[in-house]
Coordinates of C-alpha atoms in Angstrom, one line a residue:
K1 CA -34.3 146.6 236.0
G2 CA -35.4 143.3 234.6
N3 CA -37.7 142.6 231.7
I4 CA -38.3 145.6 229.5
T5 CA -41.6 144.7 227.9
N6 CA -42.9 148.1 226.7
K7 CA -40.5 149.5 224.2
R8 CA -42.8 152.4 223.4
L9 CA -42.8 153.5 227.1
M10 CA -39.0 153.2 227.0
E11 CA -38.8 155.3 223.9
E12 CA -41.0 158.0 225.5
I13 CA -38.9 158.0 228.7
I14 CA -35.6 158.2 226.8
S15 CA -36.9 161.0 224.5
K16 CA -37.1 163.1 227.7
C17 CA -33.5 162.3 228.7
D18 CA -30.2 163.8 227.6
L19 CA -28.5 160.5 228.0
V20 CA -28.8 157.0 229.5
V21 CA -26.6 155.4 232.1
N22 CA -27.6 151.7 232.1
F23 CA -26.8 150.2 235.5
A24 CA -29.7 147.8 235.1
A25 CA -28.7 144.2 235.3
E26 CA -29.1 140.9 237.0
S27 CA -25.8 140.5 238.8
F28 CA -25.7 137.6 241.2
V29 CA -23.4 134.9 239.7
D30 CA -24.9 132.0 241.7
R31 CA -28.4 132.8 240.6
S32 CA -27.2 132.9 236.9
I33 CA -25.9 129.4 237.3
N34 CA -29.3 128.2 238.7
D35 CA -31.4 130.0 236.1
A36 CA -29.7 132.1 233.3
N37 CA -33.0 133.2 231.7
P38 CA -33.5 136.4 233.8
F39 CA -29.9 137.4 233.0
L40 CA -30.5 136.9 229.3
V41 CA -33.6 139.0 229.4
S42 CA -32.2 141.9 231.5
N43 CA -28.5 141.9 230.6
I44 CA -28.8 141.2 226.8
R45 CA -32.4 142.0 225.8
G46 CA -32.7 145.0 228.1
A47 CA -29.4 146.5 227.0
F48 CA -30.3 145.9 223.4
T49 CA -33.7 147.6 223.8
I50 CA -32.0 150.7 225.3
L51 CA -29.2 150.6 222.7
D52 CA -31.6 150.5 219.8
I53 CA -33.6 153.4 221.2
I54 CA -30.6 155.7 221.9
T55 CA -29.2 155.0 218.5
K56 CA -32.5 156.0 216.8
Q57 CA -32.8 159.1 219.1
K58 CA -29.1 160.0 218.7
K59 CA -28.5 160.0 222.5
R60 CA -25.4 159.0 224.5
M61 CA -25.4 155.9 226.6
I62 CA -23.0 154.5 229.2
Q63 CA -23.3 150.8 229.5
I64 CA -22.2 149.5 232.9
S65 CA -20.4 146.2 232.5
T66 CA -18.1 144.2 234.7
D67 CA -14.6 142.8 234.9
E68 CA -16.2 139.4 235.1
V69 CA -16.2 139.4 231.2
F70 CA -12.5 138.6 231.5
G71 CA -13.0 135.5 233.7
S72 CA -10.3 134.3 236.1
L73 CA -6.8 135.5 235.4
S74 CA -3.9 133.4 236.4
T75 CA -1.6 136.5 236.8
G76 CA -1.9 140.3 236.6
S77 CA -4.9 142.4 235.9
A78 CA -7.1 142.8 232.8
N79 CA -6.8 145.9 230.6
E80 CA -9.3 147.3 228.1
Q81 CA -8.0 145.1 225.3
S82 CA -7.9 141.8 227.3
K83 CA -9.6 138.8 225.8
F84 CA -13.1 138.0 227.0
N85 CA -13.3 134.7 228.8
P86 CA -16.6 134.7 230.8
S87 CA -16.9 131.8 233.3
S88 CA -20.5 132.2 234.4
P89 CA -23.8 132.8 232.6
Y90 CA -23.9 136.3 234.3
A91 CA -20.5 137.2 232.9
A92 CA -21.4 135.9 229.4
T93 CA -24.6 138.1 229.4
K94 CA -22.5 141.1 230.3
A95 CA -20.4 140.4 227.2
A96 CA -23.4 141.9 225.4
E97 CA -20.7 144.6 225.0
L98 CA -19.9 143.0 221.7
L99 CA -23.4 143.9 220.4
I100 CA -22.9 147.4 221.7
N101 CA -19.5 147.7 220.0
S102 CA -21.1 146.5 216.7
Y103 CA -23.7 149.3 217.0
C104 CA -20.9 151.8 217.5
V105 CA -19.2 150.6 214.3
T106 CA -22.3 150.0 212.2
Y107 CA -24.6 152.8 213.3
D108 CA -22.2 155.3 214.9
S109 CA -24.0 154.9 218.2
D110 CA -22.7 157.1 221.0
V111 CA -22.0 154.5 223.6
I112 CA -19.3 154.2 226.2
I113 CA -18.7 151.0 228.2
T114 CA -17.3 150.8 231.7
R115 CA -16.2 147.6 233.4
C116 CA -15.9 147.9 237.2
T117 CA -14.5 145.5 239.8
N118 CA -16.6 144.4 242.8
N119 CA -18.5 147.2 244.5
Y120 CA -19.3 147.5 248.2
G121 CA -21.2 150.1 250.2
P122 CA -24.5 151.1 251.7
R123 CA -27.8 149.3 250.7
Q124 CA -26.0 146.6 248.9
F125 CA -28.0 143.3 248.4
V126 CA -27.4 141.0 251.3
E127 CA -26.5 138.2 249.0
K128 CA -23.2 139.8 248.2
L129 CA -20.0 138.8 250.1
I130 CA -19.4 141.9 252.3
P131 CA -22.9 142.6 253.6
K132 CA -23.6 138.8 254.0
T133 CA -20.4 138.5 256.0
I134 CA -21.3 141.4 258.3
I135 CA -24.8 140.2 258.9
L136 CA -23.8 136.6 259.6
A137 CA -20.9 137.7 261.8
N138 CA -23.2 140.0 263.8
Q139 CA -25.4 136.9 264.4
N140 CA -22.5 134.7 265.3
K141 CA -23.3 132.4 262.4
K142 CA -21.0 130.5 260.1
I143 CA -19.9 132.5 257.1
P144 CA -19.8 130.5 253.8
I145 CA -16.5 130.6 251.9
Y146 CA -16.3 129.6 248.3
G147 CA -13.5 127.0 247.7
N148 CA -10.5 127.8 250.0
G149 CA -11.1 131.5 250.0
A150 CA -8.0 132.2 247.9
N151 CA -9.9 133.9 245.1
I152 CA -8.6 137.4 244.7
R153 CA -11.0 140.3 243.9
D154 CA -10.6 144.0 243.6
W155 CA -13.0 146.0 245.8
I156 CA -14.2 149.5 245.1
Y157 CA -16.5 151.7 247.2
V158 CA -19.7 152.4 245.3
D159 CA -19.3 156.2 245.4
D160 CA -15.9 155.9 243.8
H161 CA -17.4 153.7 241.1
C162 CA -20.0 156.3 240.4
K163 CA -17.4 159.1 240.2
A164 CA -15.5 157.1 237.6
V165 CA -18.7 156.6 235.6
L166 CA -19.3 160.4 235.7
L167 CA -15.7 160.9 234.4
A168 CA -16.3 158.5 231.6
L169 CA -19.6 160.3 230.8
L170 CA -17.9 163.7 230.7
N171 CA -14.6 162.7 229.1
G172 CA -15.1 159.3 227.5
K173 CA -15.0 158.7 223.8
A174 CA -17.9 156.9 222.0
G175 CA -17.0 153.3 221.2
E176 CA -14.4 153.1 223.9
S177 CA -14.3 150.8 227.0
Y178 CA -12.9 151.8 230.3
N179 CA -11.9 149.5 233.2
I180 CA -12.6 150.9 236.7
S181 CA -10.6 149.6 239.6
A182 CA -9.5 150.7 243.1
N183 CA -6.3 148.7 243.0
N184 CA -7.6 147.1 246.2
E185 CA -7.0 143.4 245.5
I186 CA -7.6 141.1 248.4
D187 CA -8.5 137.4 248.7
N188 CA -12.0 136.5 249.9
L189 CA -10.8 134.8 253.1
T190 CA -9.0 138.0 254.2
V191 CA -12.2 140.0 253.5
V192 CA -14.2 137.7 255.6
Q193 CA -11.6 137.7 258.4
K194 CA -11.5 141.5 258.5

């Protein structure tokens, strides 16, 4: 995760792998608003470094992206062909997918992209909505709600996300993108109340 400074070390590590699943990313939207630079380094430069190496070594890569690349939708859900409309520096850096797509076309890179909705589960960073809510509720503290809490998000259990990534790895086609969702859309206020 973070700044990949030693490309030779990365080349050596990847040479010993059959494939790469790139989950590495800076992912907290609020922090990206305060300082976008770590997101640029990890989410764009880091992904590019791995992409360049796997292309030269002719390895397969799964790039883990996010539904955040689509921004807020007024109705419905995004599909794989939906227009990108990132609304935060984090989301914009995950649109590094465009660079990955260009490598698939130009260099025939073997890369699959997955875009998942919001994960929850064990050992999640406490800055995320569900663990933060649980911790604050257990301490009888006020739980912060963004806006009026009406923002709707789809929530998927982390193990289900990982199973979907494995399916994409085994059955996915190079150059394709796959959206991953649990069809579990709920507004933030309801999540906090539950």
